Amino acid sequence: MSEEPERHPDDVQQHLRDVQELLSRQRLVEDLVLRQDMPRHDLVEDLVHRQHLAELQHRLDELHPADIAFILEALPLDERLFLWNLVKAERDGEILLEVSDAVRESLIETMDPQELKAAAESLDADELADLAPDLPPEVIQDVFQSLDTEEREQLRAAMSYPEDTVGALMDFDMVTVREDVTLEVVLRYLRRFDELPEHTDKLFVVDREEHLRGILTLEQLLTNDPETLVSTLMRTETIISFEPGDDADDAAQAFERYDLISAPVVDSEKRVIGRLTVTDVVDYIREETEHEILSNAGLREEEDIFAPVWHSVKNRWGWLAINMVTAIIASRVIGAFEGSIEKLVALAALMPIVAGIGGNSGNQTITMIVRAIAMGQVEHSAMKRLIRKEMGVAVINGVFWGGFLGVMAWWLYGSWSLGVVMTSAMILNLLLAASAGVLIPMIRTRFGRDPALGSSVMITGLTDSGGFFIFLGLATIFLL
Amino acid sequence: MSEEPERHPDDVQQHLRDVQELLSRQRLVEDLVLRQDMPRHDLVEDLVHRQHLAELQHRLDELHPADIAFILEALPLDERLFLWNLVKAERDGEILLEVSDAVRESLIETMDPQELKAAAESLDADELADLAPDLPPEVIQDVFQSLDTEEREQLRAAMSYPEDTVGALMDFDMVTVREDVTLEVVLRYLRRFDELPEHTDKLFVVDREEHLRGILTLEQLLTNDPETLVSTLMRTETIISFEPGDDADDAAQAFERYDLISAPVVDSEKRVIGRLTVTDVVDYIREETEHEILSNAGLREEEDIFAPVWHSVKNRWGWLAINMVTAIIASRVIGAFEGSIEKLVALAALMPIVAGIGGNSGNQTITMIVRAIAMGQVEHSAMKRLIRKEMGVAVINGVFWGGFLGVMAWWLYGSWSLGVVMTSAMILNLLLAASAGVLIPMIRTRFGRDPALGSSVMITGLTDSGGFFIFLGLATIFLL
């Protein structure tokens, strides 16, 4: 055993480079064949060609499905599909699960119903449920027919829960034991398994009707005398369990808070029906935060960076349209004061500062409040206190930055009254930003809406139009 | 055993409400004492007072440290400190580890060196290393003296690795076994433990010099014949291990990709020196994405929502200042065209639309590119292809939205040439946004910088000034 048991985390980058290298050599050969106008079956070329293909295929077979998924995502469409055809059919299912939604779509488009059915049949019920929305209905129908009764029931259950619930994340792989046996019996029972379900850190102790009675960890199983009864060891208090309808966010927070690896999912009668594992939770957390970051920037969903232009246009269209509406409103606010701007053109140059800094400051407030609400740490009763605090921050910033800008306006345009208007407008717009930054998310929560969705667009729209209105309004009253 | 073994994920909200209820009852009694000007030691009041305190303390003792941390974060400063004093001293350490940085600061400020020392001494070396930056130097000195040689070495090691490396996340709790023993021997060895290190899903097989030879999972241990030798079962290939200097982001991605629960950390000679677990990785992922979301909104770090106003001002100051600079630059660009605006005041009303939509569109591009770079999926060679694609999106959006706005400008101001200028400015500014959205992060990566940091501020600054310049410039040339 001279081999060093070692693989490095950044190896996947190396895999990517290797595959790209092989692909480009492959392409070189093909180019040669085409350019020299040689018959495609020329013996020598064909040999080189096949050799490269074999090497590439060999590399792919050795890679973890997640690594293949990574490489597929990083390749432009033509190379991606070329590679996808080299992947062994029986691995298609697990790889489709790993790739991003956008890339999955591009791969599924090229597969015929037979291939899709084969890929789907290699998966567990909970995995199948994840893939199902992307499959053509007739393929799902076919796969459904091929399942046994229990699997059908599981698939039906898994597909019936809305996204963002525990039911949509859970799997059905769990090991249950009875409480009236000794650890020795449990150990013998486990030895009959070829392998345990992935990430098994605890066994669920159930009665004859599958009601959850307690939890026995593998640790307890390993560190205690085999003669001990399960019932004397199992934990029965403060067991963290979930129901399939529970919010996935809450479950994710519980996993983080209590450092869980797995937890039972029970129905309303406390019967164990499934299991939630940390890896599903990690994937969920990553997806949720991805989604939040993308929608903050006005992207509907993750993009395949090599997607056709038209896909990207559709993905970004919605938020641009909303942005357009708020921009036009702000423009009409300015339009109402065109007379004032004509008389004092300095207003045109100064007004974007008031609007811009108001927007930035409002985004700071709303981001903080939205996060605190998401963590469940802001009760409605705290609203007054938070508004007072944010108002305090706004006044300090307004006086300081507004004062600075007032002096700048005075110095640039030689009018101290313009400076005073600038400072006052800054303070007022920051106060508007602060109160809207607290009120918008809290009111939306009160009415059961997601406080995060579009919060940045809303607050920016408000501080833009508000900022222009306040600044130009004050200027019209006091300067003209 | 009639008790239902069940705890629900949203219980922590209930805990919070219970504690708030107890606190407010507590306050009622105190108010009564104060208002009635009764001697504070009046017997009856004192009894009620003590009863509430005891109840509160009892509740706290029952709660998980993470739940206490959650409640402390959700309470205003005075109630938070009141509660903190009720927490048993021996639990201080683990709770300090769980609270957010901002809240930790507020708690540590109220503790004297003795209390801090006691809290610190209850922690493992790797936990201590996390807490150390927030502790006064003399406390660290004291704690350091009280450690044994091995722990000192571990603490020194853990503190020597920069944040964002595997070394800063790893712990030192691992179980190692030899390859020349049977599973039976391993099982007997484990039975001697009172408990295993948390999240032990695999044992590290090492030689006499602690070199990593292979991995034995608990699953293998449980599902195989006890007479089997470790060496025949242990995995020696494709073991994922890390070195302490490895980037924590890469490690987190590897944990996600390969669904790991724990992994060995080895030194350059492949000696096992520590362990990385999924819970550390989950915490890290959460912190990183939090940080990204906060810094996108211009917040330096997470805020204690009940922090004094002054703390918040400091936290938000930096980005506001940068925003101010870009706003002033944009304002001076407009200032250069004041003559044009004076002649055609419609320009003042239309220019923020060009700038705003350019900014929004640029943010969409840059967010997508930054994320793809972070995932390691964009090679420098892909730059040309990406720019071409983003240019395509920009042209489509520019023609469509710009065309719409051009018609609107024509309709509002009755000048078709103003409409043409509007449309052209939109197309050009979107092209600027697209190319900058690809180039800024790729060039920053090329020079070894973090492509995400401040990317939104930079692109918005550029599209604001650029949008004003393009629109007002075109108008000056073609309309006046």
PDB file of C-alpha atoms in Angstrom, chain A residues 220-312:
ATOM      1  CA  GLN A 220     -24.660   5.299  22.330  1.00  0.00           C
ATOM      2  CA  LEU A 221     -24.704   2.045  20.446  1.00  0.00           C
ATOM      3  CA  LEU A 222     -20.913   1.986  20.233  1.00  0.00           C
ATOM      4  CA  THR A 223     -19.950   3.229  23.680  1.00  0.00           C
ATOM      5  CA  ASN A 224     -22.333   1.175  25.815  1.00  0.00           C
ATOM      6  CA  ASP A 225     -22.418  -2.408  27.030  1.00  0.00           C
ATOM      7  CA  PRO A 226     -24.128  -4.598  24.360  1.00  0.00           C
ATOM      8  CA  GLU A 227     -26.306  -6.150  27.075  1.00  0.00           C
ATOM      9  CA  THR A 228     -28.057  -2.827  27.760  1.00  0.00           C
ATOM     10  CA  LEU A 229     -31.670  -2.455  26.688  1.00  0.00           C
ATOM     11  CA  VAL A 230     -32.462   0.168  24.053  1.00  0.00           C
ATOM     12  CA  SER A 231     -35.210   1.541  26.288  1.00  0.00           C
ATOM     13  CA  THR A 232     -32.791   2.384  29.110  1.00  0.00           C
ATOM     14  CA  LEU A 233     -30.471   4.317  26.791  1.00  0.00           C
ATOM     15  CA  MET A 234     -32.710   5.963  24.244  1.00  0.00           C
ATOM     16  CA  ARG A 235     -33.353   9.663  24.544  1.00  0.00           C
ATOM     17  CA  THR A 236     -37.068  10.462  24.874  1.00  0.00           C
ATOM     18  CA  GLU A 237     -36.925  14.122  25.830  1.00  0.00           C
ATOM     19  CA  THR A 238     -36.102  17.155  23.709  1.00  0.00           C
ATOM     20  CA  ILE A 239     -36.030  15.094  20.551  1.00  0.00           C
ATOM     21  CA  ILE A 240     -36.078  17.409  17.613  1.00  0.00           C
ATOM     22  CA  SER A 241     -38.503  16.111  15.022  1.00  0.00           C
ATOM     23  CA  PHE A 242     -40.344  17.744  12.152  1.00  0.00           C
ATOM     24  CA  GLU A 243     -43.644  17.369  10.391  1.00  0.00           C
ATOM     25  CA  PRO A 244     -43.672  17.310   6.580  1.00  0.00           C
ATOM     26  CA  GLY A 245     -45.653  20.542   6.435  1.00  0.00           C
ATOM     27  CA  ASP A 246     -43.116  22.434   8.559  1.00  0.00           C
ATOM     28  CA  ASP A 247     -41.345  25.366   6.996  1.00  0.00           C
ATOM     29  CA  ALA A 248     -37.975  24.338   5.551  1.00  0.00           C
ATOM     30  CA  ASP A 249     -36.424  27.588   6.802  1.00  0.00           C
ATOM     31  CA  ASP A 250     -37.326  26.754  10.387  1.00  0.00           C
ATOM     32  CA  ALA A 251     -35.939  23.259   9.972  1.00  0.00           C
ATOM     33  CA  ALA A 252     -32.706  24.645   8.513  1.00  0.00           C
ATOM     34  CA  GLN A 253     -32.347  27.010  11.456  1.00  0.00           C
ATOM     35  CA  ALA A 254     -32.957  24.144  13.888  1.00  0.00           C
ATOM     36  CA  PHE A 255     -30.258  22.074  12.153  1.00  0.00           C
ATOM     37  CA  GLU A 256     -27.809  24.947  12.461  1.00  0.00           C
ATOM     38  CA  ARG A 257     -28.753  25.800  16.005  1.00  0.00           C
ATOM     39  CA  TYR A 258     -28.614  22.296  17.421  1.00  0.00           C
ATOM     40  CA  ASP A 259     -25.853  20.976  15.127  1.00  0.00           C
ATOM     41  CA  LEU A 260     -27.976  18.124  13.788  1.00  0.00           C
ATOM     42  CA  ILE A 261     -26.905  15.470  11.280  1.00  0.00           C
ATOM     43  CA  SER A 262     -30.324  13.846  10.866  1.00  0.00           C
ATOM     44  CA  ALA A 263     -33.786  14.169  12.386  1.00  0.00           C
ATOM     45  CA  PRO A 264     -36.990  12.139  12.123  1.00  0.00           C
ATOM     46  CA  VAL A 265     -39.999  13.444  10.202  1.00  0.00           C
ATOM     47  CA  VAL A 266     -43.309  12.364  11.793  1.00  0.00           C
ATOM     48  CA  ASP A 267     -46.946  12.680  10.793  1.00  0.00           C
ATOM     49  CA  SER A 268     -49.610  14.239  12.998  1.00  0.00           C
ATOM     50  CA  GLU A 269     -49.907  10.998  14.986  1.00  0.00           C
ATOM     51  CA  LYS A 270     -46.153  10.940  15.605  1.00  0.00           C
ATOM     52  CA  ARG A 271     -45.587   8.054  13.224  1.00  0.00           C
ATOM     53  CA  VAL A 272     -42.138   8.173  11.649  1.00  0.00           C
ATOM     54  CA  ILE A 273     -42.579   8.715   7.917  1.00  0.00           C
ATOM     55  CA  GLY A 274     -39.190   9.973   6.828  1.00  0.00           C
ATOM     56  CA  ARG A 275     -35.936  11.611   7.680  1.00  0.00           C
ATOM     57  CA  LEU A 276     -34.233  14.948   7.145  1.00  0.00           C
ATOM     58  CA  THR A 277     -30.424  15.037   6.814  1.00  0.00           C
ATOM     59  CA  VAL A 278     -27.889  17.801   7.089  1.00  0.00           C
ATOM     60  CA  THR A 279     -26.832  17.444   3.446  1.00  0.00           C
ATOM     61  CA  ASP A 280     -30.359  18.234   2.252  1.00  0.00           C
ATOM     62  CA  VAL A 281     -30.369  21.161   4.645  1.00  0.00           C
ATOM     63  CA  VAL A 282     -27.001  22.423   3.395  1.00  0.00           C
ATOM     64  CA  ASP A 283     -28.243  22.271  -0.199  1.00  0.00           C
ATOM     65  CA  TYR A 284     -31.390  24.100   0.829  1.00  0.00           C
ATOM     66  CA  ILE A 285     -29.474  26.833   2.667  1.00  0.00           C
ATOM     67  CA  ARG A 286     -27.196  27.323  -0.324  1.00  0.00           C
ATOM     68  CA  GLU A 287     -30.117  27.525  -2.734  1.00  0.00           C
ATOM     69  CA  GLU A 288     -32.019  29.958  -0.557  1.00  0.00           C
ATOM     70  CA  THR A 289     -29.107  32.331  -0.098  1.00  0.00           C
ATOM     71  CA  GLU A 290     -28.246  32.062  -3.797  1.00  0.00           C
ATOM     72  CA  HIS A 291     -31.806  32.963  -4.573  1.00  0.00           C
ATOM     73  CA  GLU A 292     -31.716  35.913  -2.192  1.00  0.00           C
ATOM     74  CA  ILE A 293     -28.468  37.262  -3.625  1.00  0.00           C
ATOM     75  CA  LEU A 294     -29.708  36.845  -7.195  1.00  0.00           C
ATOM     76  CA  SER A 295     -33.089  38.433  -6.588  1.00  0.00           C
ATOM     77  CA  ASN A 296     -31.387  41.330  -4.793  1.00  0.00           C
ATOM     78  CA  ALA A 297     -29.632  41.991  -8.072  1.00  0.00           C
ATOM     79  CA  GLY A 298     -32.843  41.600 -10.067  1.00  0.00           C
ATOM     80  CA  LEU A 299     -32.272  38.104 -11.445  1.00  0.00           C
ATOM     81  CA  ARG A 300     -35.201  35.717 -11.353  1.00  0.00           C
ATOM     82  CA  GLU A 301     -33.058  32.603 -11.070  1.00  0.00           C
ATOM     83  CA  GLU A 302     -29.588  31.259 -11.473  1.00  0.00           C
ATOM     84  CA  GLU A 303     -28.377  31.480 -15.070  1.00  0.00           C
ATOM     85  CA  ASP A 304     -26.417  28.994 -17.047  1.00  0.00           C
ATOM     86  CA  ILE A 305     -23.623  31.421 -17.921  1.00  0.00           C
ATOM     87  CA  PHE A 306     -23.372  29.907 -21.376  1.00  0.00           C
ATOM     88  CA  ALA A 307     -27.109  30.000 -22.020  1.00  0.00           C
ATOM     89  CA  PRO A 308     -28.357  31.561 -25.243  1.00  0.00           C
ATOM     90  CA  VAL A 309     -28.783  35.340 -25.055  1.00  0.00           C
ATOM     91  CA  TRP A 310     -32.531  34.966 -25.220  1.00  0.00           C
ATOM     92  CA  HIS A 311     -32.679  32.866 -22.016  1.00  0.00           C
ATOM     93  CA  SER A 312     -30.809  35.568 -20.152  1.00  0.00           C
TER      94      SER A 312
END
